[in-house]
PDB file of C-alpha atoms in Angstrom:
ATOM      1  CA  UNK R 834      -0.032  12.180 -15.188  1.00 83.00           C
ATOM      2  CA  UNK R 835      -1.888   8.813 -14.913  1.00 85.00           C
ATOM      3  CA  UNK R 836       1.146   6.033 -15.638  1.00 83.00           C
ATOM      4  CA  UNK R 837      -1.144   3.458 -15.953  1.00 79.00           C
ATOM      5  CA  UNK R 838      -1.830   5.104 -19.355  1.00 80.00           C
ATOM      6  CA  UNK R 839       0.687   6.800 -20.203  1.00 78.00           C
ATOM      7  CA  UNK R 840       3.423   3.775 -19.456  1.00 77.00           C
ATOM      8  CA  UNK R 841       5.656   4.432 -22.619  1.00 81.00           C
ATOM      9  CA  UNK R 842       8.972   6.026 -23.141  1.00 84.00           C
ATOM     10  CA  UNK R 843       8.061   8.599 -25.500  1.00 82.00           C
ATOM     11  CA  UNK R 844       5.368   9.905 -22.483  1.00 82.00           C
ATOM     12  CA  UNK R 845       7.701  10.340 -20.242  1.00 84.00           C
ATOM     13  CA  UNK R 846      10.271  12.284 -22.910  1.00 85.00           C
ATOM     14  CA  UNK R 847       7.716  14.661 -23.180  1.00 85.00           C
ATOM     15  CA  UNK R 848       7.045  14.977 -19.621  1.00 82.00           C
ATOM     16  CA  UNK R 849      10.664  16.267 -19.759  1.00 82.00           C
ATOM     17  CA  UNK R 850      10.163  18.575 -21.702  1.00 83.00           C
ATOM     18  CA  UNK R 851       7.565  20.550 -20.547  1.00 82.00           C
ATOM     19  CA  UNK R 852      10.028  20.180 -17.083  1.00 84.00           C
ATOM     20  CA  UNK R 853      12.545  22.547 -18.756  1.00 81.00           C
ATOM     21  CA  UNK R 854      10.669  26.000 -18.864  1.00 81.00           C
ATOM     22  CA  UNK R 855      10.105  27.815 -16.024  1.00 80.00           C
ATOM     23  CA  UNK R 856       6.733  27.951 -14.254  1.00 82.00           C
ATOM     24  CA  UNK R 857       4.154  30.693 -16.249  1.00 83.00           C
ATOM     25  CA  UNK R 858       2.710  31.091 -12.380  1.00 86.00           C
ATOM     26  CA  UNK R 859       4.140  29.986  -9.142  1.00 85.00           C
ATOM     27  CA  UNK R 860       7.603  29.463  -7.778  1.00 89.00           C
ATOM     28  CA  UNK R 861       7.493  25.762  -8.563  1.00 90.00           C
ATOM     29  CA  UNK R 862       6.203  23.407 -11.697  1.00 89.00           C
ATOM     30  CA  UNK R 863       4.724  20.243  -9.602  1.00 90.00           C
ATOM     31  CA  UNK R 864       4.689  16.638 -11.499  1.00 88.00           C
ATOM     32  CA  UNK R 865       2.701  14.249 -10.397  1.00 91.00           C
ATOM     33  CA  UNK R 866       3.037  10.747 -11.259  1.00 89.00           C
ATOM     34  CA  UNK R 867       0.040   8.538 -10.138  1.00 91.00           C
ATOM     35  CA  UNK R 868       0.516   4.548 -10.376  1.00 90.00           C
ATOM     36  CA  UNK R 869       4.475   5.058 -10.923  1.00 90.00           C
ATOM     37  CA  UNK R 870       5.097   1.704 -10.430  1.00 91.00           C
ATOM     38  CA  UNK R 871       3.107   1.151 -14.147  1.00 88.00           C
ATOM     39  CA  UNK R 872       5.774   3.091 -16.195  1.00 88.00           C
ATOM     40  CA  UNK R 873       7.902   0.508 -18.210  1.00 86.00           C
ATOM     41  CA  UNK R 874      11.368  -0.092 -17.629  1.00 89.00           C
ATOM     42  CA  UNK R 875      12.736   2.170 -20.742  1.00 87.00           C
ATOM     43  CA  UNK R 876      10.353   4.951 -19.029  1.00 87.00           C
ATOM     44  CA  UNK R 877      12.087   4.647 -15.897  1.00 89.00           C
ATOM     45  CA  UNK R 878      15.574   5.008 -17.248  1.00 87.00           C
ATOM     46  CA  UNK R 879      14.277   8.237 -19.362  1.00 86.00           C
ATOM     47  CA  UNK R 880      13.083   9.461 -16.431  1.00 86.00           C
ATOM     48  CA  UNK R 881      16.165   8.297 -14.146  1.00 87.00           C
ATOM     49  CA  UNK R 882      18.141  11.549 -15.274  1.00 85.00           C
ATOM     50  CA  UNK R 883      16.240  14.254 -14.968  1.00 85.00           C
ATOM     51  CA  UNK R 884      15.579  12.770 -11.336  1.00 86.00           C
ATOM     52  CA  UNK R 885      19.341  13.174 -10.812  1.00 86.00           C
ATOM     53  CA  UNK R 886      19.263  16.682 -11.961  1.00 85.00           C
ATOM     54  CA  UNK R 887      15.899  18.062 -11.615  1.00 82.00           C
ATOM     55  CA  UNK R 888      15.920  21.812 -12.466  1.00 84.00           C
ATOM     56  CA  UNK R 889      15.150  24.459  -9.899  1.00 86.00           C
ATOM     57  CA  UNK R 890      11.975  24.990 -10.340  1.00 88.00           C
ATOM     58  CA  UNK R 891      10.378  21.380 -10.322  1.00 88.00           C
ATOM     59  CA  UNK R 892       8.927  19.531  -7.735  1.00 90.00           C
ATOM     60  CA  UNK R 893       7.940  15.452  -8.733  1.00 89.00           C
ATOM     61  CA  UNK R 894       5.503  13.861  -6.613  1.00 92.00           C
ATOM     62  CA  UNK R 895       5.622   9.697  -7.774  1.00 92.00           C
ATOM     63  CA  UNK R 896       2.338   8.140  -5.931  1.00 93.00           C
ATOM     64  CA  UNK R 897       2.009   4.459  -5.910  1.00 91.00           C
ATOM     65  CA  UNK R 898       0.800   1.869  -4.135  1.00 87.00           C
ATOM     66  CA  UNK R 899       2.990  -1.222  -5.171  1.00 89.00           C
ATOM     67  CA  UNK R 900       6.595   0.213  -4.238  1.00 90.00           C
ATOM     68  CA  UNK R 901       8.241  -2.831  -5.054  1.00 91.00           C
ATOM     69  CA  UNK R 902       7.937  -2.467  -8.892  1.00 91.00           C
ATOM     70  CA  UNK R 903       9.587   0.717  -8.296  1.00 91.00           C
ATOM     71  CA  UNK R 904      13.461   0.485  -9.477  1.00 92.00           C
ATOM     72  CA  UNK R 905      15.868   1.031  -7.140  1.00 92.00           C
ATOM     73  CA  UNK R 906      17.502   3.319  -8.886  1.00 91.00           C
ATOM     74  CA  UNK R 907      14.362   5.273  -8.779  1.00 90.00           C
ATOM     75  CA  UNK R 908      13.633   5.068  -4.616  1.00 91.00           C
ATOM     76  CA  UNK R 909      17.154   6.464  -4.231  1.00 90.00           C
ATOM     77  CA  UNK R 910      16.778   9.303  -6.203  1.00 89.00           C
ATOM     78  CA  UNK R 911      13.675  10.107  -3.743  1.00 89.00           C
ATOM     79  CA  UNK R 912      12.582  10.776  -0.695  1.00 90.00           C
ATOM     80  CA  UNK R 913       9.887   8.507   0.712  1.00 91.00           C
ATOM     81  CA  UNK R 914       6.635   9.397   2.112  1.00 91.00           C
ATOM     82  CA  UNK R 915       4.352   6.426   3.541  1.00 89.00           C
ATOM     83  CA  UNK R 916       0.684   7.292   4.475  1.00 85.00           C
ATOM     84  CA  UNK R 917      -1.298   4.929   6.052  1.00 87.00           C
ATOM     85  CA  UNK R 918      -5.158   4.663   6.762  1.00 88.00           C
ATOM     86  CA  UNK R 919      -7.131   7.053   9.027  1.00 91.00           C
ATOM     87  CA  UNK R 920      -8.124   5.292  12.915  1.00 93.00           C
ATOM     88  CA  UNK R 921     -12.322   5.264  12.761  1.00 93.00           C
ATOM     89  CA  UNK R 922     -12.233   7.911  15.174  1.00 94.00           C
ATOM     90  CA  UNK R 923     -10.796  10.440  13.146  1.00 95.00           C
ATOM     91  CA  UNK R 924     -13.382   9.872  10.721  1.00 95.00           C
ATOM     92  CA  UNK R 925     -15.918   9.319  12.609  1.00 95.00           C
ATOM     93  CA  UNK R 926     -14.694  12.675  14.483  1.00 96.00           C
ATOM     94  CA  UNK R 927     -14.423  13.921  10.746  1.00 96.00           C
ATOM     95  CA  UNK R 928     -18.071  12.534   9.871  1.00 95.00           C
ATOM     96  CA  UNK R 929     -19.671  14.615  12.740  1.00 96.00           C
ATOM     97  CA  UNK R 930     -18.574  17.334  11.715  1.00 96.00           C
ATOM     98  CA  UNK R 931     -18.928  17.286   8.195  1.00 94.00           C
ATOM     99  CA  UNK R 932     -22.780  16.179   9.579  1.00 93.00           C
ATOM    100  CA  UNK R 933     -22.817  19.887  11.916  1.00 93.00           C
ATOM    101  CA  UNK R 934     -21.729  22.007   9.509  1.00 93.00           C
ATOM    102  CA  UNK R 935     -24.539  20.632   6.864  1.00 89.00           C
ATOM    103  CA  UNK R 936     -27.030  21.068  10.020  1.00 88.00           C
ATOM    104  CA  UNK R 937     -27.861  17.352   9.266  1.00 89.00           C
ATOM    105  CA  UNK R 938     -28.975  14.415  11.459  1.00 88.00           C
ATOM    106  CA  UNK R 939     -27.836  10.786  11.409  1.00 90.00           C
ATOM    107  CA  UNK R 940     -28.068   8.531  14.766  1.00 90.00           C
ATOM    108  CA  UNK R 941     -24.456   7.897  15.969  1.00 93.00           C
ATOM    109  CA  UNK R 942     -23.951   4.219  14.882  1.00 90.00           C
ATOM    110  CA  UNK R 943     -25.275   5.009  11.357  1.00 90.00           C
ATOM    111  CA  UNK R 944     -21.801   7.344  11.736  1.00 92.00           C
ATOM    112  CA  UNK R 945     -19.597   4.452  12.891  1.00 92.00           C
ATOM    113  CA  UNK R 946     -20.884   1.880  10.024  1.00 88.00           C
ATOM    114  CA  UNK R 947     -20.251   4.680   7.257  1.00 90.00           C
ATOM    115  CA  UNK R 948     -16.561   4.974   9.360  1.00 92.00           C
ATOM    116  CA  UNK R 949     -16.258   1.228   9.429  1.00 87.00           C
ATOM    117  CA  UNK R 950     -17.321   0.479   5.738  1.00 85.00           C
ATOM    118  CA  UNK R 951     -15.097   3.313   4.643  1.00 86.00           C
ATOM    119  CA  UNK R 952     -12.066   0.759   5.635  1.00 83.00           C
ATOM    120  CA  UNK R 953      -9.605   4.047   6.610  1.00 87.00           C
ATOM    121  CA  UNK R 954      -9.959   5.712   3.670  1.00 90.00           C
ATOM    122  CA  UNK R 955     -11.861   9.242   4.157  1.00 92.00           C
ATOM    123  CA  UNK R 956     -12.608   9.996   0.871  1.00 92.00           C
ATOM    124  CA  UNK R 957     -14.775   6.580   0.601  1.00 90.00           C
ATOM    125  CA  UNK R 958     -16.319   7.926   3.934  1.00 93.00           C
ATOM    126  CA  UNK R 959     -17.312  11.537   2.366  1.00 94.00           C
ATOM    127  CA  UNK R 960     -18.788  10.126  -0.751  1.00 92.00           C
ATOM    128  CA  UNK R 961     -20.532   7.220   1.550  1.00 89.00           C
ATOM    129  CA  UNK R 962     -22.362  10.372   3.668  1.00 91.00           C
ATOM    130  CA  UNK R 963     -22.940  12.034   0.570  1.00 91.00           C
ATOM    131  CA  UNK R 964     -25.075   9.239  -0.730  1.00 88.00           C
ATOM    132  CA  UNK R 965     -26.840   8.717   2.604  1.00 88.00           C
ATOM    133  CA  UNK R 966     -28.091  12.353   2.914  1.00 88.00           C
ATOM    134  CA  UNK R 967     -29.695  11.384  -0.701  1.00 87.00           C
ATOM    135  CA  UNK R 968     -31.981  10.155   1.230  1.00 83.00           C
ATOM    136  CA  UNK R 969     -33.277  13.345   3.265  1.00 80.00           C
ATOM    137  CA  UNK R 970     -32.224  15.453   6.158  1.00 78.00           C
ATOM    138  CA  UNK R 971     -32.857  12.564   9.029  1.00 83.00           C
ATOM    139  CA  UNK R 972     -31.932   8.941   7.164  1.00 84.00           C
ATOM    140  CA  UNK R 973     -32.471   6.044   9.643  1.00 83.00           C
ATOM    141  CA  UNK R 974     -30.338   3.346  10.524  1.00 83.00           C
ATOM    142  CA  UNK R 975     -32.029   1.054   8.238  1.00 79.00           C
ATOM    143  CA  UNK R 976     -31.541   3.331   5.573  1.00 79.00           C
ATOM    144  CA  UNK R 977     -27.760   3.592   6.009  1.00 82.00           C
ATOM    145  CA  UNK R 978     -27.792  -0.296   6.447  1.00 78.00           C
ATOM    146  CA  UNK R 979     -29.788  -0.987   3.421  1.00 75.00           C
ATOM    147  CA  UNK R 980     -27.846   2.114   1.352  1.00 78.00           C
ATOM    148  CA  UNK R 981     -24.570   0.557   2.607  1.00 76.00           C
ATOM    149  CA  UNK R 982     -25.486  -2.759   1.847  1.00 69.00           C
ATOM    150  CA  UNK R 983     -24.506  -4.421   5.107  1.00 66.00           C
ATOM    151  CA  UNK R 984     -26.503  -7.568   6.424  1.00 65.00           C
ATOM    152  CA  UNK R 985     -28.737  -6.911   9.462  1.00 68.00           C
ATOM    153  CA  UNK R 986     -27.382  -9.008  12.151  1.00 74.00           C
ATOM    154  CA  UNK R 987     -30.653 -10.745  12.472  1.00 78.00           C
ATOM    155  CA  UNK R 988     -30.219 -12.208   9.659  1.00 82.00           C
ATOM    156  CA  UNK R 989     -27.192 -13.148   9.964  1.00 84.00           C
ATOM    157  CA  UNK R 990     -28.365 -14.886  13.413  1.00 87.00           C
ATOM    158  CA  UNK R 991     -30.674 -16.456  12.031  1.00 88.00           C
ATOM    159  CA  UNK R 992     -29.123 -18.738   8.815  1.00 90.00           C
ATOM    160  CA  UNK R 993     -26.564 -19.725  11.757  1.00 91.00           C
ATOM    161  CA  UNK R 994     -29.279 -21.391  14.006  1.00 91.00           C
ATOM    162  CA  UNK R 995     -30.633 -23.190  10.870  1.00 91.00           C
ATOM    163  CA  UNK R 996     -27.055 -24.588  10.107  1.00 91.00           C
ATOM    164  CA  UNK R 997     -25.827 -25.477  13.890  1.00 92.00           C
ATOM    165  CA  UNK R 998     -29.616 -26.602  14.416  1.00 92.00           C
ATOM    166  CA  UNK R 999     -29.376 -28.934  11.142  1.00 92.00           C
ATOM    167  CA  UNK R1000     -32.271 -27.197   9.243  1.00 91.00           C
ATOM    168  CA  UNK R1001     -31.019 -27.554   5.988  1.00 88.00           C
ATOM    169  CA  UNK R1002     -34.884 -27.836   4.331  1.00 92.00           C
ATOM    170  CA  UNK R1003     -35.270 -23.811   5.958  1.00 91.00           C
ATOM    171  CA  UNK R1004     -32.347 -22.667   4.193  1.00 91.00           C
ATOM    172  CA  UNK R1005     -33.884 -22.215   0.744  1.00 92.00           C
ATOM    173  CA  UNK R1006     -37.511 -20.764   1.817  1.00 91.00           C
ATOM    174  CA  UNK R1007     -35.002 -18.320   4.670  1.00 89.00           C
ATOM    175  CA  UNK R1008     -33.038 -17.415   1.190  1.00 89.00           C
ATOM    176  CA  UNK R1009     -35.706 -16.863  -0.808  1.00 89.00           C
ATOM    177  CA  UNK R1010     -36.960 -13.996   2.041  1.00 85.00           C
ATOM    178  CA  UNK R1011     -33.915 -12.510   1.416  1.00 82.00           C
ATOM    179  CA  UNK R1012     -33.915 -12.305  -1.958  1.00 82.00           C
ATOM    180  CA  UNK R1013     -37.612 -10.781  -1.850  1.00 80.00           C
ATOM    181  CA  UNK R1014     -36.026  -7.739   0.322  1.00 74.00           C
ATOM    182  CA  UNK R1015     -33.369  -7.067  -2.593  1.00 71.00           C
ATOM    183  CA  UNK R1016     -30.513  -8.554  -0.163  1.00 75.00           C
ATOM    184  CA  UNK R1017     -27.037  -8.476  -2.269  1.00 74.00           C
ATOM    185  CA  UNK R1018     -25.861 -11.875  -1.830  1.00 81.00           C
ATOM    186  CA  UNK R1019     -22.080 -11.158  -2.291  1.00 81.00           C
ATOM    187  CA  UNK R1020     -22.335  -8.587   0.347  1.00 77.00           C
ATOM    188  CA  UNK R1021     -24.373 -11.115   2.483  1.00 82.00           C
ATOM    189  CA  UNK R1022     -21.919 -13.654   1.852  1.00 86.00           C
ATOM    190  CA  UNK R1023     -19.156 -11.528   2.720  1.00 82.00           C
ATOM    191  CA  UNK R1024     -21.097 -10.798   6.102  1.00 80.00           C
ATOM    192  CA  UNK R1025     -21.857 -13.954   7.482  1.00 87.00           C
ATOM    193  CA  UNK R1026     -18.406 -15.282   6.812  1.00 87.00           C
ATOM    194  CA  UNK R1027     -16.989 -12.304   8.909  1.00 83.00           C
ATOM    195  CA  UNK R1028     -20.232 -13.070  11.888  1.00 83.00           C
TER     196      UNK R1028
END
């Protein structure tokens, strides 16, 4: 159940509902509640009771990501469960072999900016590889870098030296270029503030 749509009190009393019958397969009826922290405060206090006393049979999973708008009331009715990001070698470890078992190719830094960009989250790293093998059975570097959208460091190099050297009149011709490659300036931005 999505919360962020479904925020209302009248949601959640049929949620309850459907909690009372027994499970038409399986030993347990699992509810999941994604983006918890969206149901509204009459929600929570429907859904405060049968929390208390949940019946046998059902198992309720509350996912969010902003605990703090959770009630108390609510986090002390639960138990707690706190996952954090993945390190980049997992994912890179991941990544490889995800990249064997496909009997693809991809040089071993284009692995480590698809771990990198992925910012710990694996899923974001799968559908990242996905879109580079798009592009054939052996993408490049530059083809991960230009799929990605991450600034060559040359680049990056390069509008530096113009600005310590005081070559302001380059900057618009040296902008220009990079608009003529199809360079994403918000990503670019992004990248030279971070070089």
């Amino acid at each position: 159940i999505d919360a962020a749509s479904n925020t209302g009190v009248d949601n959640v009393r049929e949620l309850i509902e459907h909690v009372r019958f027994a499970p038409s397969s399986g030993a347990y009826k699992v509810f999941i509640i994604d983006e918890v922290h969206m149901l509204s405060k009459g929600a929570f206090n429907a859904l405060l009771k049968t929390l208390e006393e949940p019946p046998v049979r059902a198992i309720f999973i509350l996912a969010t990501t902003e605990v703090g708008k959770v009630p108390a009331t609510i986090i002390s009715r639960t138990q707690r469960f706190d996952f954090k990001r993945l390190s980049l070698l997992d994912i890179e470890k991941h990544l490889f072999d995800v990249i064997r078992k496909e009997k693809m190719e991809l040089p071993k830094e284009a692995v480590k900016l698809i771990a990198e960009h992925s910012e710990g989250g694996l899923r974001d790293a799968l559908s990242l590889l996905d879109k580079v093998f798009t592009l054939g059975n052996k993408p490049s570097l530059d083809d991960v870098l230009q799929l990605i959208g991450i600034t060559d460091i040359v680049f990056l190099e390069k509008l530096l030296g113009l600005i310590a050297e005081g070559k302001a009149g380059e900057v618009p011709g040296f902008l220009d270029e990079l608009l003529e490659k199809g360079t994403d300036f918000v990503v670019f931005n992004r990248d030279f503030t971070e070089y």
